Short mmCIF file of C-alpha atoms and ligand atoms in Angstrom, two decimals:
data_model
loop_
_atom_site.label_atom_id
_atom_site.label_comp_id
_atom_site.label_asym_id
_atom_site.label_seq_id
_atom_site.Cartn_x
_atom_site.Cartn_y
_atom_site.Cartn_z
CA UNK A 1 -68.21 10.51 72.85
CA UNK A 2 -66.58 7.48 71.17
CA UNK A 3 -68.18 6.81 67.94
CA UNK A 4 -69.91 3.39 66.76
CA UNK A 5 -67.93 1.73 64.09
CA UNK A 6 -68.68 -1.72 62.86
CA UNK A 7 -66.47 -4.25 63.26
CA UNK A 8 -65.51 -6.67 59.82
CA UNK A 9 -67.59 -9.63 60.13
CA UNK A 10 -64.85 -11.46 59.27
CA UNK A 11 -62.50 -10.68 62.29
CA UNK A 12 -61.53 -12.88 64.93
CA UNK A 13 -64.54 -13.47 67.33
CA UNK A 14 -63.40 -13.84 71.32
CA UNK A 15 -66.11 -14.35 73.45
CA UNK A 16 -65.29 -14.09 77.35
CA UNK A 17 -67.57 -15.47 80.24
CA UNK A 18 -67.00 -13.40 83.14
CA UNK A 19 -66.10 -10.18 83.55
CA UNK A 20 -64.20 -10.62 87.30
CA UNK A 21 -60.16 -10.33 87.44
CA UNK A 22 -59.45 -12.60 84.86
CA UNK A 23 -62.05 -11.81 81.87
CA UNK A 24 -61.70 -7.83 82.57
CA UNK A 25 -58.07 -8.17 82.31
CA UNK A 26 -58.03 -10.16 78.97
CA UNK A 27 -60.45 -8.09 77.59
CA UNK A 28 -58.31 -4.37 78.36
CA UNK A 29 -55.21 -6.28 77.13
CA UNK A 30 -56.89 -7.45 73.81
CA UNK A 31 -56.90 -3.43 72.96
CA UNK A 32 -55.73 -2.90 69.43
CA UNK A 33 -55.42 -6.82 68.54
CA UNK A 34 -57.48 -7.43 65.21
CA UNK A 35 -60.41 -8.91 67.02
CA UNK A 36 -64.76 -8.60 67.48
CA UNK A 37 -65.11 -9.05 71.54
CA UNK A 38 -67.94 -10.06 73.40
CA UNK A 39 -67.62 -10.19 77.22
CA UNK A 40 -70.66 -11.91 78.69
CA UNK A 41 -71.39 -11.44 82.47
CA UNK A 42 -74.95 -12.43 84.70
CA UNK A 43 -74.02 -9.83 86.67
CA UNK A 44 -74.04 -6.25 84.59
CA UNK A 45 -70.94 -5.15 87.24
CA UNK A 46 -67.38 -5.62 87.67
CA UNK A 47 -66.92 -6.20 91.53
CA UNK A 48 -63.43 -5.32 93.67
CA UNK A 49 -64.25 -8.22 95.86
CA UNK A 50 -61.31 -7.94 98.60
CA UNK A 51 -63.28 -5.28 99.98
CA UNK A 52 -66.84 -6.61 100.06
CA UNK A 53 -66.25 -7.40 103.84
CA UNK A 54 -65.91 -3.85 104.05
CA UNK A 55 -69.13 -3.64 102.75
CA UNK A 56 -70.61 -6.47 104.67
CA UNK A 57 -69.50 -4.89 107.97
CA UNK A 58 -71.28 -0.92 106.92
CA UNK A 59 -67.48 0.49 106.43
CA UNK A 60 -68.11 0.82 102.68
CA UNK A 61 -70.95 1.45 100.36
CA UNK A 62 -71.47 -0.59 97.52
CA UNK A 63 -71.03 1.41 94.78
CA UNK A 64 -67.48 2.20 96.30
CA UNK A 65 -66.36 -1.00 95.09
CA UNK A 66 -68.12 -2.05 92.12
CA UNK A 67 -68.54 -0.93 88.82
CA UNK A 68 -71.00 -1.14 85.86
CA UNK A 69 -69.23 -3.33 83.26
CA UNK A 70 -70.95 -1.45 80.14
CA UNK A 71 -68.98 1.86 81.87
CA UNK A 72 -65.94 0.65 82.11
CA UNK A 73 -65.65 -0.29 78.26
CA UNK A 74 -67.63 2.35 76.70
CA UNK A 75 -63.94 3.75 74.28
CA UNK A 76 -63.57 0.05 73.33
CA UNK A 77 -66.38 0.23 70.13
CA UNK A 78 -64.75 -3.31 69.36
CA UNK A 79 -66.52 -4.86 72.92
CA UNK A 80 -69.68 -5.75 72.71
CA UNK A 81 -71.06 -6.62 76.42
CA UNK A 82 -73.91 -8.67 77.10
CA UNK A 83 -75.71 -9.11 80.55
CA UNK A 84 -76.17 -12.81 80.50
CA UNK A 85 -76.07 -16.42 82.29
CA UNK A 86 -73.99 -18.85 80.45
CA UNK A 87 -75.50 -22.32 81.47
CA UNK A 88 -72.97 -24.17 79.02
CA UNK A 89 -70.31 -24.65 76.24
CA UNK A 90 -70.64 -26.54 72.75
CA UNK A 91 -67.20 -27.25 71.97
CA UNK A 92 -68.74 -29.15 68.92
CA UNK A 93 -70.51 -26.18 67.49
CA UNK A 94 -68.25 -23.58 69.02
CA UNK A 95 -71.11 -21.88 70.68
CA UNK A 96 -71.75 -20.40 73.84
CA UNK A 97 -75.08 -21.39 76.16
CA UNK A 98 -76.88 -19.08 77.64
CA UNK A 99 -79.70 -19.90 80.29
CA UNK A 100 -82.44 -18.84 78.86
CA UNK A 101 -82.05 -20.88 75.34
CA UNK A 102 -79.79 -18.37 73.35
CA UNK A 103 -76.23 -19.20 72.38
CA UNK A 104 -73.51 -17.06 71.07
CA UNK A 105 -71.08 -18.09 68.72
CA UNK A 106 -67.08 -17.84 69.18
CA UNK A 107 -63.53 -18.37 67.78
CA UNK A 108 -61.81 -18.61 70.43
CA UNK A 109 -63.73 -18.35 74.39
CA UNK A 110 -61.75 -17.73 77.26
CA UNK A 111 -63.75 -18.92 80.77
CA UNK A 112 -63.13 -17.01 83.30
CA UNK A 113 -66.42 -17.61 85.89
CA UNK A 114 -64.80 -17.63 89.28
CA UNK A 115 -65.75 -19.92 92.06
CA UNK A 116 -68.27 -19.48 94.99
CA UNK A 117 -68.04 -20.69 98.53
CA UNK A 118 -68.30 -24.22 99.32
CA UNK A 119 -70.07 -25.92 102.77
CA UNK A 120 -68.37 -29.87 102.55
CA UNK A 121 -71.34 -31.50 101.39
CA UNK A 122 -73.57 -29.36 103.99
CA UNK A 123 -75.29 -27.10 101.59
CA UNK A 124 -78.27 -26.83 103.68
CA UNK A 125 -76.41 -24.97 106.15
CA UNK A 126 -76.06 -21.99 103.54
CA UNK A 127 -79.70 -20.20 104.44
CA UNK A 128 -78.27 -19.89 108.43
CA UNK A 129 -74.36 -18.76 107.50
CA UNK A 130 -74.16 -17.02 104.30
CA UNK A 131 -71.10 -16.94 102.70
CA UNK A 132 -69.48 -13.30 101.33
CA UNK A 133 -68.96 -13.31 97.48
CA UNK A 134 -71.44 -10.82 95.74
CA UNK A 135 -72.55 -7.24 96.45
CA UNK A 136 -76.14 -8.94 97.54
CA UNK A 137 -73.83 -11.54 99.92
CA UNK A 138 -72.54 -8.38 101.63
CA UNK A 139 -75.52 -6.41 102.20
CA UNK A 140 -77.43 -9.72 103.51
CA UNK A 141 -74.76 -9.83 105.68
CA UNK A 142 -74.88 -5.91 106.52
CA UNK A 143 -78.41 -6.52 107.04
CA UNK A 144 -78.26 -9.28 109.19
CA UNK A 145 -75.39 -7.98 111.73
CA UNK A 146 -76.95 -4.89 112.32
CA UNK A 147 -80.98 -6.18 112.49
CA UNK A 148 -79.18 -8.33 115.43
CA UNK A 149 -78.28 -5.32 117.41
CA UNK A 150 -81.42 -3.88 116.50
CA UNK A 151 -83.45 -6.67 118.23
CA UNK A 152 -81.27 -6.93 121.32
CA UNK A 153 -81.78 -3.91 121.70
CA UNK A 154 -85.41 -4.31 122.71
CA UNK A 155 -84.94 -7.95 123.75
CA UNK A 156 -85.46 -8.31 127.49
CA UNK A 157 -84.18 -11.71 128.03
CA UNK A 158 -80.72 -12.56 129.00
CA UNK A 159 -80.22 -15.52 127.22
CA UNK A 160 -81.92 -14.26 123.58
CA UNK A 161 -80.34 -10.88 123.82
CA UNK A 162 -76.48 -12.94 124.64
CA UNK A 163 -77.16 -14.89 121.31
CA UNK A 164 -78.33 -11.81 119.28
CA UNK A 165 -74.86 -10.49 120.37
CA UNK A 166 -73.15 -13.26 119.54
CA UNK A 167 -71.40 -13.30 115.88
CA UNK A 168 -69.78 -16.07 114.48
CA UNK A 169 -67.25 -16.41 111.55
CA UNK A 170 -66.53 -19.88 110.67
CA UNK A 171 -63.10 -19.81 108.66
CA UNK A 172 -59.91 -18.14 109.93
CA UNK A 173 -58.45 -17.23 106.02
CA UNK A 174 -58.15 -13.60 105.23
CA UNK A 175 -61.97 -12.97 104.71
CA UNK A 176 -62.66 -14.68 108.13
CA UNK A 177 -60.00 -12.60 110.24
CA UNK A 178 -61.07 -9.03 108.09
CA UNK A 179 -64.63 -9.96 108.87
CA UNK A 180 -64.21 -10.79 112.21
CA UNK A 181 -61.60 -7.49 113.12
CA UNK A 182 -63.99 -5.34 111.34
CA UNK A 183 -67.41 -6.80 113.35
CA UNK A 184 -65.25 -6.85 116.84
CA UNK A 185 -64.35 -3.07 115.99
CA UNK A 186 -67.93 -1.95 114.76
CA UNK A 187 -69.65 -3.26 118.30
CA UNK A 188 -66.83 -1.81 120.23
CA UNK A 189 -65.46 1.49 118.39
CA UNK A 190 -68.90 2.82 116.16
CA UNK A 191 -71.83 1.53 117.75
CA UNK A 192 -71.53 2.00 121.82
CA UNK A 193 -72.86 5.60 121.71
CA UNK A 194 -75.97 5.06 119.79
CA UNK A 195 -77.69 2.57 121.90
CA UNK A 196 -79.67 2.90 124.95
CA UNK A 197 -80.74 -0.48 126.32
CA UNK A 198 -77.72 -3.18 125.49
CA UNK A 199 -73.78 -2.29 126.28
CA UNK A 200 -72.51 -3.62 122.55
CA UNK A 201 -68.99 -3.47 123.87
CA UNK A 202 -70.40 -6.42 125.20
CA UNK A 203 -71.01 -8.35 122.04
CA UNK A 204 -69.04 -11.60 121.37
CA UNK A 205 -67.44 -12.01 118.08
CA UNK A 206 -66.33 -16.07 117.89
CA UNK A 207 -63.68 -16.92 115.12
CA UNK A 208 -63.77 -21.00 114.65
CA UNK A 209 -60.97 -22.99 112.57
CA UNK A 210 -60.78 -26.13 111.77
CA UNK A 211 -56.98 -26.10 111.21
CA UNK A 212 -54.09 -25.16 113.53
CA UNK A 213 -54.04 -21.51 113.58
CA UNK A 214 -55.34 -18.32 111.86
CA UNK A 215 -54.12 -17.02 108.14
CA UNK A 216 -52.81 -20.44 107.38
CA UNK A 217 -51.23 -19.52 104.13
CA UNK A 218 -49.05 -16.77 105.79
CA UNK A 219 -45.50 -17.55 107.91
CA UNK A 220 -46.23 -18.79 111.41
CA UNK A 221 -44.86 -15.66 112.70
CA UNK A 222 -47.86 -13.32 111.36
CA UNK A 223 -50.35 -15.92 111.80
CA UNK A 224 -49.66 -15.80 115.56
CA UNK A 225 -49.33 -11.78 115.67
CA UNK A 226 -52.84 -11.72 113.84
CA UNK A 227 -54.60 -14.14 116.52
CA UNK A 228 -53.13 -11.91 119.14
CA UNK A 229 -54.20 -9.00 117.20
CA UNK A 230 -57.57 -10.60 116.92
CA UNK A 231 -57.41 -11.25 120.73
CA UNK A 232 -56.49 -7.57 121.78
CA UNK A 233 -59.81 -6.60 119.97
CA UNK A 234 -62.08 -8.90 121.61
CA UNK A 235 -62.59 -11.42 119.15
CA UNK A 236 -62.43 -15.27 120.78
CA UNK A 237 -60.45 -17.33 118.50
CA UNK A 238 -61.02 -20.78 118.41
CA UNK A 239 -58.98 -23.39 116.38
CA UNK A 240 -58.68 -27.11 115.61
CA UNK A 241 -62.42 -27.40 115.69
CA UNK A 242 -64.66 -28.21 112.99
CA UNK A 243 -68.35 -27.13 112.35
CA UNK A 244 -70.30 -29.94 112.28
CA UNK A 245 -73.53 -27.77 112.74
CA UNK A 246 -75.29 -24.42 111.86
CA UNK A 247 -78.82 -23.63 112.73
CA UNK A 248 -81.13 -20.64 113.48
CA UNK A 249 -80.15 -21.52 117.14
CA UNK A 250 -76.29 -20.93 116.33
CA UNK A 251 -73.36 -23.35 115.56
CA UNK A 252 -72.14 -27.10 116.75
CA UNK A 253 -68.19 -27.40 117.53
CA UNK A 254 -66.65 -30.15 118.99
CA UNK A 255 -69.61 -31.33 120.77
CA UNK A 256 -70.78 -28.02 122.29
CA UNK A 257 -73.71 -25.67 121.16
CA UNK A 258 -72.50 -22.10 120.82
CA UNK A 259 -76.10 -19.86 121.03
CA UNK A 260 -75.60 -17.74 118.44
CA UNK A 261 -77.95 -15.47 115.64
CA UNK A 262 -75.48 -14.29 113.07
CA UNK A 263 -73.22 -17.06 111.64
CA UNK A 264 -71.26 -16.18 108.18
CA UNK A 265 -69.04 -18.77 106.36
CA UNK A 266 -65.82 -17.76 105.31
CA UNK A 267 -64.66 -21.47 104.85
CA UNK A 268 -65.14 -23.24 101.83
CA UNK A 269 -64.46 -22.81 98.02
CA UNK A 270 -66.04 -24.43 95.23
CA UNK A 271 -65.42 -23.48 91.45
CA UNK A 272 -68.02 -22.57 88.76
CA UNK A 273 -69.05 -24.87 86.48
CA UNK A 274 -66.92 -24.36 84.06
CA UNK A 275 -65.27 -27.81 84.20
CA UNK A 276 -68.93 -29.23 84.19
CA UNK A 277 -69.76 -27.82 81.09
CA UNK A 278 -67.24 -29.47 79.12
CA UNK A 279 -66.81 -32.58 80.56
CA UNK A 280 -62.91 -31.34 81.62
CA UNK A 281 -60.64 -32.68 84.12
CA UNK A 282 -61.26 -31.03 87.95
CA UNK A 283 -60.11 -31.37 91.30
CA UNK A 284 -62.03 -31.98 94.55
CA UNK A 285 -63.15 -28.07 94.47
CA UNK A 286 -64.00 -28.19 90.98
CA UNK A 287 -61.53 -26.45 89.28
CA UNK A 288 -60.52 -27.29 85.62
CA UNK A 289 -57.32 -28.41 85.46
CA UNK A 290 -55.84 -26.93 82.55
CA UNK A 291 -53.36 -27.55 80.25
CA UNK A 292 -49.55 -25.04 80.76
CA UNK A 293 -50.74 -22.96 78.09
CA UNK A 294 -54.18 -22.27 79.64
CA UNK A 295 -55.82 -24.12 77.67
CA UNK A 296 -58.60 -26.84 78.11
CA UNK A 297 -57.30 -30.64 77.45
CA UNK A 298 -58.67 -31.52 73.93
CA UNK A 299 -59.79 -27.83 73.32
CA UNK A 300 -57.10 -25.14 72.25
CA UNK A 301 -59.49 -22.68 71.06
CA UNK A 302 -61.10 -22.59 74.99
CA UNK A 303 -58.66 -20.76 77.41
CA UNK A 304 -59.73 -21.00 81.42
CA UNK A 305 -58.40 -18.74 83.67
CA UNK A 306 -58.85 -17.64 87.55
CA UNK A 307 -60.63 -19.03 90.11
CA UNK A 308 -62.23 -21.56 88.09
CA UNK A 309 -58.74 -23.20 87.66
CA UNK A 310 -56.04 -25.12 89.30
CA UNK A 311 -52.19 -25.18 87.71
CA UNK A 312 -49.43 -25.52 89.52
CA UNK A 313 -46.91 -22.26 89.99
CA UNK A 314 -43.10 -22.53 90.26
CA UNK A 315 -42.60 -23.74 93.55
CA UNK A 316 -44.98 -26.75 92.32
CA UNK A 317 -48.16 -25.77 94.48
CA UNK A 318 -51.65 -25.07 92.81
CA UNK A 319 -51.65 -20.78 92.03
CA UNK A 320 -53.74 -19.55 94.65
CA UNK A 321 -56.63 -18.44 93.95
CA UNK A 322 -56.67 -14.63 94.51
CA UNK A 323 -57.04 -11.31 92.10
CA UNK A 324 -53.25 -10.96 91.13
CA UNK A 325 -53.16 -14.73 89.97
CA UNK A 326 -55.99 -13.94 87.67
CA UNK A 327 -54.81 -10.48 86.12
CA UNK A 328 -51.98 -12.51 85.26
CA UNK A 329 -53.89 -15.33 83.62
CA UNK A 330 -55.55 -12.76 81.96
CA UNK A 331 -52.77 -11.06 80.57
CA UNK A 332 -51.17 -14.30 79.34
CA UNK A 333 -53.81 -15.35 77.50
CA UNK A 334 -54.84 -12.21 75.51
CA UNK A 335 -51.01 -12.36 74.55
CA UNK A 336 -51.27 -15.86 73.56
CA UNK A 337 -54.20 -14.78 71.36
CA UNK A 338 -52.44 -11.88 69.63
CA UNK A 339 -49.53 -14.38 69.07
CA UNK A 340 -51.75 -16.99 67.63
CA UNK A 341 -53.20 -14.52 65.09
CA UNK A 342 -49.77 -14.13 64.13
CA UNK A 343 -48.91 -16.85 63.59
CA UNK A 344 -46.45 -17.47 66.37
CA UNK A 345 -47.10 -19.21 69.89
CA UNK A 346 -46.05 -18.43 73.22
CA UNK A 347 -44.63 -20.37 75.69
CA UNK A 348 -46.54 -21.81 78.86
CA UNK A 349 -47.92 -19.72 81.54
CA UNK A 350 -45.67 -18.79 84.68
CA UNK A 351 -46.66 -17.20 87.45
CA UNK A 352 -44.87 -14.48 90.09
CA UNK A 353 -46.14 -14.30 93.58
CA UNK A 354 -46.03 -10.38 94.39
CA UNK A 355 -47.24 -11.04 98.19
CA UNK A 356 -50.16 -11.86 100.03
CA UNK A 357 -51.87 -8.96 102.78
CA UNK A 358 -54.38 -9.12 105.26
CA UNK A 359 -56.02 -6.50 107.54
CA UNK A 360 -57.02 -7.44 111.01
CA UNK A 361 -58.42 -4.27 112.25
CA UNK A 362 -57.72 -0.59 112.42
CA UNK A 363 -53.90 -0.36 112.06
CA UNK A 364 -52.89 -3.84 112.37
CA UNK A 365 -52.37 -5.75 108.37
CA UNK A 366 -50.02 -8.61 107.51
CA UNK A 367 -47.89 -8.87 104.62
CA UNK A 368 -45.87 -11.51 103.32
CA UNK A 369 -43.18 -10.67 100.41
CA UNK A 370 -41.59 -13.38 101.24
CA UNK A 371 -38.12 -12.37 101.42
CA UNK A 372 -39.38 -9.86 104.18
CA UNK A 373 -42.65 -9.79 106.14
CA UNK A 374 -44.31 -6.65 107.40
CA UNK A 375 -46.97 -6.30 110.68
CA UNK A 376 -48.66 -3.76 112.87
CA UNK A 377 -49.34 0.14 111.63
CA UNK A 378 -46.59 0.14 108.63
CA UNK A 379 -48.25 -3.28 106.94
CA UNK A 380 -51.36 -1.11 107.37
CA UNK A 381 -50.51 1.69 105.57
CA UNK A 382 -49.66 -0.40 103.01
CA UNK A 383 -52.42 -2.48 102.58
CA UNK A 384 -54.73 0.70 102.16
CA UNK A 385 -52.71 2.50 99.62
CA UNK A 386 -52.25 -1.15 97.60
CA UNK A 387 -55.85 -1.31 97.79
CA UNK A 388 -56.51 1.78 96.71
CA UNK A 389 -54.13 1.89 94.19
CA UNK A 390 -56.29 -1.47 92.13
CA UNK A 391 -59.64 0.27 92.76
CA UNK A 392 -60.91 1.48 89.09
CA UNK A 393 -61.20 5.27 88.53
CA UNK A 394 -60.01 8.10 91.12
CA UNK A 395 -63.76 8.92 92.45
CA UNK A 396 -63.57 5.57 93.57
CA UNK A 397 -60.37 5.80 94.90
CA UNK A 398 -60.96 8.93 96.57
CA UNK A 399 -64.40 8.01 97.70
CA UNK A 400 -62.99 4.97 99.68
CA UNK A 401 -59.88 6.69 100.90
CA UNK A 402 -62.53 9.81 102.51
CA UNK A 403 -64.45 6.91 103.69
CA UNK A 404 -61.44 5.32 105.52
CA UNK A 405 -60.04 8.57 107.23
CA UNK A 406 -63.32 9.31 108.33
CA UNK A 407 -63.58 5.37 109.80
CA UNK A 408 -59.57 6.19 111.17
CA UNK A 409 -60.79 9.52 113.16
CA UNK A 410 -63.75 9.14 113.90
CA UNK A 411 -64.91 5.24 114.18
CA UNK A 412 -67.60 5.92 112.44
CA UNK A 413 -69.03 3.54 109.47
CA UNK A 414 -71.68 5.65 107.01
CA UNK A 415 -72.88 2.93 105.46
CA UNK A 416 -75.00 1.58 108.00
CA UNK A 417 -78.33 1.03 106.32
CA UNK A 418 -80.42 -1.90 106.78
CA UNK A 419 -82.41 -2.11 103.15
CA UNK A 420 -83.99 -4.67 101.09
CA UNK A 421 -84.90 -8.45 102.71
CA UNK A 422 -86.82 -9.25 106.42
CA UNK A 423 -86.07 -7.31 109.51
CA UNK A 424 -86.43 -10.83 111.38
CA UNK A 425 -82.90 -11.86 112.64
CA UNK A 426 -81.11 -14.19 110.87
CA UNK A 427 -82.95 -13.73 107.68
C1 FAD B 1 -64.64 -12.00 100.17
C2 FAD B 1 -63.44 -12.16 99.28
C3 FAD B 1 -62.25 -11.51 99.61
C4 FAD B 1 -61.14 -11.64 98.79
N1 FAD B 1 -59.99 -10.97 99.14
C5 FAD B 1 -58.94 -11.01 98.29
C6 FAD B 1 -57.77 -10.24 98.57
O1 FAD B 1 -57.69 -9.55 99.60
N2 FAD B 1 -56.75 -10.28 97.68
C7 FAD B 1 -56.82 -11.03 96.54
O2 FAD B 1 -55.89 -11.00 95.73
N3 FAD B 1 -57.89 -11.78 96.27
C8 FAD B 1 -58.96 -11.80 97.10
N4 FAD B 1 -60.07 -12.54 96.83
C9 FAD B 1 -60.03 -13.47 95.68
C10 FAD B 1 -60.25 -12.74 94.37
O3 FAD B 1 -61.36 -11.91 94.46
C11 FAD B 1 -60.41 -13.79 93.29
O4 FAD B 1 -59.24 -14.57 93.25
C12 FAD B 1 -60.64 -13.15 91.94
O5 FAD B 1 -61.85 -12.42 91.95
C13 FAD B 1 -60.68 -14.22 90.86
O6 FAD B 1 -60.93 -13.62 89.63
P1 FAD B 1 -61.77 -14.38 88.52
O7 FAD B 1 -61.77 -13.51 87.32
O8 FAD B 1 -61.30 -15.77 88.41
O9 FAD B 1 -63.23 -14.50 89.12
P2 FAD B 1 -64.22 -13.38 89.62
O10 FAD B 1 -63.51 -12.11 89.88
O11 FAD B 1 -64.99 -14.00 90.72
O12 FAD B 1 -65.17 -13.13 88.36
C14 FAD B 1 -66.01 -14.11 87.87
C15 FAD B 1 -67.08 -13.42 87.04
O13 FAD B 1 -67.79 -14.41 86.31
C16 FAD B 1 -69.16 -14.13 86.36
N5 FAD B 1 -69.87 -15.40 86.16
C17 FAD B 1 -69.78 -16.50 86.94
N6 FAD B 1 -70.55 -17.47 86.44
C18 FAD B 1 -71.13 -16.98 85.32
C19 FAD B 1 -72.04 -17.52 84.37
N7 FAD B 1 -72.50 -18.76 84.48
N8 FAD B 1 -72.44 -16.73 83.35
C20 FAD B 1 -71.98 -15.45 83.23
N9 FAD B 1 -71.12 -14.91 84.11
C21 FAD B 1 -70.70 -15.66 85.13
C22 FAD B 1 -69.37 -13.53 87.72
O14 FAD B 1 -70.57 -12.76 87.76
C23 FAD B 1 -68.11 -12.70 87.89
O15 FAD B 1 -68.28 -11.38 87.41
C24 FAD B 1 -61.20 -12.44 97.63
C25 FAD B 1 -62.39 -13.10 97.30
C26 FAD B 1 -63.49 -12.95 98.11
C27 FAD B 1 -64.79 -13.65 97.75
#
């Protein structure tokens, strides 16, 4: 049991807004550095989000991939953790605003808030195709994809039960194609033997793009081995057309109706507010633009890192905005911190691209290294054990792991449970 022992008032005070990637990463590498911590979070859980489609899709449950944030630093007496919204910054003051009126002073605040998904302008399509970014994202979505075999399972007519069976995933990233493997897979591999009335091999699973083909930030080469992956599954992949509606009746592309009762959104992104609150540079999704160093223009005390950011990498393109990006972030600017309190300062911020993976279904991943790309079984492997690897904790680890042989040999997903919300489709 670690022991409480005050902290100096004196000492450096680092407040960090969001405990994702980024902020959890600053915060373990700010271990022994002569600073008072306080990591604020509106969520009271750190979340592995490049599985939550695992979630979403009843593979995994969701305390496989999340973790209480309070846990995870309980040796660090130095971190103070606080479940709270921040609604704003007061650069002026050097305080912290919190939604419901309170404020928390810093030294030195690092944002690291993340981003959310983004419709174009069409936010009132959001209530028909959710997007997947929180644990309560993925279960709506659990909820929703099973409910709709549920009901055509007692629906009688043709044409209602077709569009209860028909999912669509608008978006063809990585989170679009796992989503899309993973639903084409449940209908055909889990589900078949436990219902009576409807044939769910028969369920359509409808992957729409608005660009030229599938993965678009992988090679050409993978892209087209996971559409034909994709393909050999089931799933109908549909590209160059652009959603230009969503309903409760289904989804517009170019100028035909597609009748359809489960549509998710795996398109857009949009940043926090971070930007917002200080009046700071951003580009068209909202991300700060920061400074080389990290920091915001006009504010060197205010570091912003991950998702809620753009900078531009070595080859001259914007970082992308995935987990390794904002470990690294992370690490940078808890260094820059330590060297600042000595009195020394680091140089700017450069970031290494360690490869980018997706999983299309059972056996079939992608991976670019870029000097040499991987497909099929191998990339697979891979992917799992990387995965596994950056959960937090080895019940986790060996929790998802049992989980996935179990998916591997048997096809089938434990974590199908339809809780919380309506049982009405589509709700
Ligand atoms: C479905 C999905 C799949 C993904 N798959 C992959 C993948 O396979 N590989 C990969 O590398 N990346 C993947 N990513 C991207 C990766 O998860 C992000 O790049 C990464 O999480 C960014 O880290 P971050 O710290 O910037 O933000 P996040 O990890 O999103 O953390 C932001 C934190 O800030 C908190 N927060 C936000 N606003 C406030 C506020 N106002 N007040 C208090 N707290 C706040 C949030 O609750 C959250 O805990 C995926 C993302 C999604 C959504």
């Amino acid at each position: 049991m670690t022991s409480k022992q005050p902290q100096p008032a004196t000492s450096h005070h680092v407040v960090i807004v969001g405990a994702g990637f980024g902020g959890l990463e600053t915060t373990h590498r700010l271990k022994g550095a002569p600073v008072r911590i306080t990591l604020l979070d509106r969520r009271n859980h750190h979340l592995f989000q490049p599985l939550l489609y695992q979630v979403a899709t009843a593979s995994l449950a969701t305390s496989e991939i999340a973790w209480p944030i309070r846990y995870l630093l309980r040796d660090r007496p130095e971190v103070t953790t606080l479940f709270a919204a921040v609604s704003g910054v007061d650069p002026v003051g050097k305080r912290v605003l919190l939604d419901d009126g309170d404020s928390v002073a810093y030294d030195t605040l690092v944002l690291a808030t993340g981003a959310r998904h983004a419709y174009f302008g069409h936010d009132e399509w959001e209530p028909f195709a959710p997007g997947l970014k929180t644990l309560e994202d993925a279960t709506t979505l659990r909820r929703r994809i099973l409910v709709a075999f549920e009901r055509a399972e007692r629906e009688t007519d043709p044409l209602r039960r077709a569009a209860l069976m028909t999912f669509v995933i608008i978006g063809a990233g990585p989170t679009g194609v796992e989503l899309a493997g993973t639903i084409a897979e449940l209908a055909k591999d889990t589900l078949p033997p436990d219902f009576r009335n409807i044939d769910t091999h028969s369920a359509r699973v409808v992957l729409i793009e608005a660009g030229p083909r599938v993965l678009a930030g992988f090679p050409d080469d993978l892209s087209a081995y996971a559409q034909r992956s994709l393909e050999s599954i089931g799933v109908e992949v549909v590209l160059g057309q652009a959603v230009t509606e969503c309903s409760t009746d289904g989804v517009v592309y170019g100028g035909k109706t597609l009748q359809a009762r489960t549509l998710i959104w795996a398109a857009g992104v949009r940043a926090s507010s971070a930007a917002e609150w200080l009046g700071a540079p951003a580009d068209r999704a909202f991300r700060l633009q920061v400074n080389p160093d990290l920091t915001v223009p006009g504010h060197s005390e205010i570091f912003a890192i991950g998702d809620t950011v753009t900078i531009n990498g070595p080859d001259g393109k914007p970082i992308p905005g995935i987990a390794p990006a904002a470990k690294q972030q992370g690490r940078y600017v808890a260094e820059t911190i330590k060297a600042r309190l000595r009195g020394e300062t680091l140089g700017p911020f450069r970031y290494k691209h360690a490869g980018s993976l997706a999983q299309i279904g059972k056996r079939k991943a992608v991976i670019d290294f870029g000097r040499f790309k991987l497909r099929g079984a191998i990339a697979w492997w891979i992917w799992g054990i990387a995965h596994i690897y950056f959960l937090i904790g080895l019940r986790h680890r060996l929790s998802v792991a049992i989980s996935w042989l179990w998916i591997h040999a048997r096809d089938q997903r434990a974590a199908r449970l339809i809780t919380q919300g309506s049982s009405k489709v589509g709700r």
